[in-house]
Amino acid sequence: MALLVKQGKSTTTNTFRDNRRTETRITVYMPKDMHEQPVISKLISHSGVTVNIATAQLLGDVPQKGCFDLELRGTVFQIASALTYLEELNLEIKHQPLVGQDGW
């Protein structure tokens, strides 16, 4: 992991930023009341990740949660930021391993 260090006159400030590029695949479960909200759009603008929606299941009149299978690409820091954003929305998230790739 990369660690950027900014040195001042008498103190050292550490800022954690890992700029290695990676990707991960997650499933995000969204409750019915959030189906109309721009969660994916805000995820992209908030964290700067590239998102590929592999599959999505949002059922019309059925009162249950839907899900998105997402491939997230970006730096380790961006992906961590994206996962934090989704967790702050109290969404259920499951990680899926990427076969044949060194992902998250």
PDB file of C-alpha atoms in Angstrom:
ATOM      1  CA  MET A   1       0.000   0.000   0.000  1.00  0.00           C
ATOM      2  CA  ALA A   2       1.248   3.475  -0.828  1.00  0.00           C
ATOM      3  CA  LEU A   3       1.523   6.034   1.924  1.00  0.00           C
ATOM      4  CA  LEU A   4       1.819   9.688   1.065  1.00  0.00           C
ATOM      5  CA  VAL A   5       3.692  11.670   3.681  1.00  0.00           C
ATOM      6  CA  LYS A   6       3.561  15.438   3.937  1.00  0.00           C
ATOM      7  CA  GLN A   7       6.270  16.894   6.127  1.00  0.00           C
ATOM      8  CA  GLY A   8       5.774  20.164   7.914  1.00  0.00           C
ATOM      9  CA  LYS A   9       8.051  22.270  10.136  1.00  0.00           C
ATOM     10  CA  SER A  10       7.771  20.069  13.188  1.00  0.00           C
ATOM     11  CA  THR A  11       5.087  17.481  12.477  1.00  0.00           C
ATOM     12  CA  THR A  12       4.479  14.740   9.959  1.00  0.00           C
ATOM     13  CA  THR A  13       0.964  14.222   8.566  1.00  0.00           C
ATOM     14  CA  ASN A  14       0.160  10.836   7.024  1.00  0.00           C
ATOM     15  CA  THR A  15      -2.584  10.601   4.457  1.00  0.00           C
ATOM     16  CA  PHE A  16      -3.594   7.088   3.400  1.00  0.00           C
ATOM     17  CA  ARG A  17      -4.103   6.768  -0.346  1.00  0.00           C
ATOM     18  CA  ASP A  18      -3.482   3.589  -2.292  1.00  0.00           C
ATOM     19  CA  ASN A  19      -3.380   4.344  -6.023  1.00  0.00           C
ATOM     20  CA  ARG A  20      -3.040   0.790  -7.350  1.00  0.00           C
ATOM     21  CA  ARG A  21      -5.760  -0.010  -9.906  1.00  0.00           C
ATOM     22  CA  THR A  22      -7.994  -2.960  -9.145  1.00  0.00           C
ATOM     23  CA  GLU A  23     -11.491  -4.232  -9.626  1.00  0.00           C
ATOM     24  CA  THR A  24     -14.030  -6.143  -7.625  1.00  0.00           C
ATOM     25  CA  ARG A  25     -17.465  -7.578  -8.122  1.00  0.00           C
ATOM     26  CA  ILE A  26     -20.214  -7.001  -5.592  1.00  0.00           C
ATOM     27  CA  THR A  27     -23.918  -7.655  -5.249  1.00  0.00           C
ATOM     28  CA  VAL A  28     -25.892  -4.782  -3.749  1.00  0.00           C
ATOM     29  CA  TYR A  29     -29.350  -5.506  -2.367  1.00  0.00           C
ATOM     30  CA  MET A  30     -31.676  -2.530  -2.472  1.00  0.00           C
ATOM     31  CA  PRO A  31     -34.913  -2.250  -0.517  1.00  0.00           C
ATOM     32  CA  LYS A  32     -38.064  -1.463  -2.476  1.00  0.00           C
ATOM     33  CA  ASP A  33     -38.224   2.133  -1.171  1.00  0.00           C
ATOM     34  CA  MET A  34     -34.833   2.904  -2.747  1.00  0.00           C
ATOM     35  CA  HIS A  35     -35.558   1.574  -6.258  1.00  0.00           C
ATOM     36  CA  GLU A  36     -36.307   5.058  -7.595  1.00  0.00           C
ATOM     37  CA  GLN A  37     -33.222   6.711  -6.072  1.00  0.00           C
ATOM     38  CA  PRO A  38     -30.068   7.350  -8.170  1.00  0.00           C
ATOM     39  CA  VAL A  39     -27.809   5.193  -5.982  1.00  0.00           C
ATOM     40  CA  ILE A  40     -25.534   3.974  -8.796  1.00  0.00           C
ATOM     41  CA  SER A  41     -25.160   7.461 -10.295  1.00  0.00           C
ATOM     42  CA  LYS A  42     -24.247   8.927  -6.899  1.00  0.00           C
ATOM     43  CA  LEU A  43     -21.873   6.017  -6.269  1.00  0.00           C
ATOM     44  CA  ILE A  44     -19.931   6.951  -9.409  1.00  0.00           C
ATOM     45  CA  SER A  45     -19.829  10.688  -8.706  1.00  0.00           C
ATOM     46  CA  HIS A  46     -19.010  10.178  -5.002  1.00  0.00           C
ATOM     47  CA  SER A  47     -16.126   7.742  -5.390  1.00  0.00           C
ATOM     48  CA  GLY A  48     -14.910   8.097  -8.983  1.00  0.00           C
ATOM     49  CA  VAL A  49     -15.136   4.365  -9.715  1.00  0.00           C
ATOM     50  CA  THR A  50     -16.092   2.929 -13.081  1.00  0.00           C
ATOM     51  CA  VAL A  51     -19.202   0.769 -12.735  1.00  0.00           C
ATOM     52  CA  ASN A  52     -20.389  -2.000 -15.006  1.00  0.00           C
ATOM     53  CA  ILE A  53     -23.866  -3.310 -14.196  1.00  0.00           C
ATOM     54  CA  ALA A  54     -23.509  -7.020 -14.936  1.00  0.00           C
ATOM     55  CA  THR A  55     -27.116  -7.834 -13.966  1.00  0.00           C
ATOM     56  CA  ALA A  56     -29.977  -6.107 -12.212  1.00  0.00           C
ATOM     57  CA  GLN A  57     -33.220  -7.392 -10.746  1.00  0.00           C
ATOM     58  CA  LEU A  58     -35.771  -4.831  -9.680  1.00  0.00           C
ATOM     59  CA  LEU A  59     -39.249  -6.264  -9.515  1.00  0.00           C
ATOM     60  CA  GLY A  60     -42.160  -3.881 -10.143  1.00  0.00           C
ATOM     61  CA  ASP A  61     -45.000  -4.483  -7.697  1.00  0.00           C
ATOM     62  CA  VAL A  62     -43.383  -7.141  -5.521  1.00  0.00           C
ATOM     63  CA  PRO A  63     -42.603  -5.710  -2.049  1.00  0.00           C
ATOM     64  CA  GLN A  64     -39.081  -7.090  -1.772  1.00  0.00           C
ATOM     65  CA  LYS A  65     -35.565  -5.913  -2.300  1.00  0.00           C
ATOM     66  CA  GLY A  66     -33.911  -5.892  -5.696  1.00  0.00           C
ATOM     67  CA  CYS A  67     -30.267  -6.461  -6.458  1.00  0.00           C
ATOM     68  CA  PHE A  68     -27.478  -5.260  -8.711  1.00  0.00           C
ATOM     69  CA  ASP A  69     -24.401  -7.277  -9.650  1.00  0.00           C
ATOM     70  CA  LEU A  70     -21.762  -4.597 -10.126  1.00  0.00           C
ATOM     71  CA  GLU A  71     -18.176  -4.648 -11.336  1.00  0.00           C
ATOM     72  CA  LEU A  72     -16.266  -1.774  -9.752  1.00  0.00           C
ATOM     73  CA  ARG A  73     -12.990  -0.564 -11.281  1.00  0.00           C
ATOM     74  CA  GLY A  74     -10.680   2.059  -9.870  1.00  0.00           C
ATOM     75  CA  THR A  75      -7.933   2.591  -7.355  1.00  0.00           C
ATOM     76  CA  VAL A  76      -8.000   0.731  -4.066  1.00  0.00           C
ATOM     77  CA  PHE A  77      -8.890   4.046  -2.421  1.00  0.00           C
ATOM     78  CA  GLN A  78     -11.801   4.676  -4.835  1.00  0.00           C
ATOM     79  CA  ILE A  79     -13.232   1.197  -4.327  1.00  0.00           C
ATOM     80  CA  ALA A  80     -12.934   1.525  -0.557  1.00  0.00           C
ATOM     81  CA  SER A  81     -14.724   4.869  -0.818  1.00  0.00           C
ATOM     82  CA  ALA A  82     -17.475   3.304  -2.954  1.00  0.00           C
ATOM     83  CA  LEU A  83     -18.008   0.478  -0.466  1.00  0.00           C
ATOM     84  CA  THR A  84     -18.114   2.952   2.421  1.00  0.00           C
ATOM     85  CA  TYR A  85     -20.728   5.020   0.568  1.00  0.00           C
ATOM     86  CA  LEU A  86     -22.951   1.965   0.030  1.00  0.00           C
ATOM     87  CA  GLU A  87     -22.525   0.886   3.648  1.00  0.00           C
ATOM     88  CA  GLU A  88     -23.520   4.372   4.828  1.00  0.00           C
ATOM     89  CA  LEU A  89     -26.790   3.879   2.932  1.00  0.00           C
ATOM     90  CA  ASN A  90     -27.297   0.710   5.016  1.00  0.00           C
ATOM     91  CA  LEU A  91     -27.418  -1.462   1.909  1.00  0.00           C
ATOM     92  CA  GLU A  92     -26.616  -5.162   2.076  1.00  0.00           C
ATOM     93  CA  ILE A  93     -23.430  -5.851   0.096  1.00  0.00           C
ATOM     94  CA  LYS A  94     -21.829  -9.168  -0.804  1.00  0.00           C
ATOM     95  CA  HIS A  95     -18.408  -9.485  -2.428  1.00  0.00           C
ATOM     96  CA  GLN A  96     -17.899 -11.951  -5.254  1.00  0.00           C
ATOM     97  CA  PRO A  97     -14.440 -13.137  -6.270  1.00  0.00           C
ATOM     98  CA  LEU A  98     -13.307 -12.329  -9.789  1.00  0.00           C
ATOM     99  CA  VAL A  99     -12.240 -15.596 -11.358  1.00  0.00           C
ATOM    100  CA  GLY A 100      -8.710 -15.461 -12.736  1.00  0.00           C
ATOM    101  CA  GLN A 101      -8.003 -11.926 -11.538  1.00  0.00           C
ATOM    102  CA  ASP A 102      -6.408 -10.435  -8.476  1.00  0.00           C
ATOM    103  CA  GLY A 103      -9.302  -8.295  -7.264  1.00  0.00           C
ATOM    104  CA  TRP A 104     -10.266  -6.736  -3.969  1.00  0.00           C
TER     105      TRP A 104
END
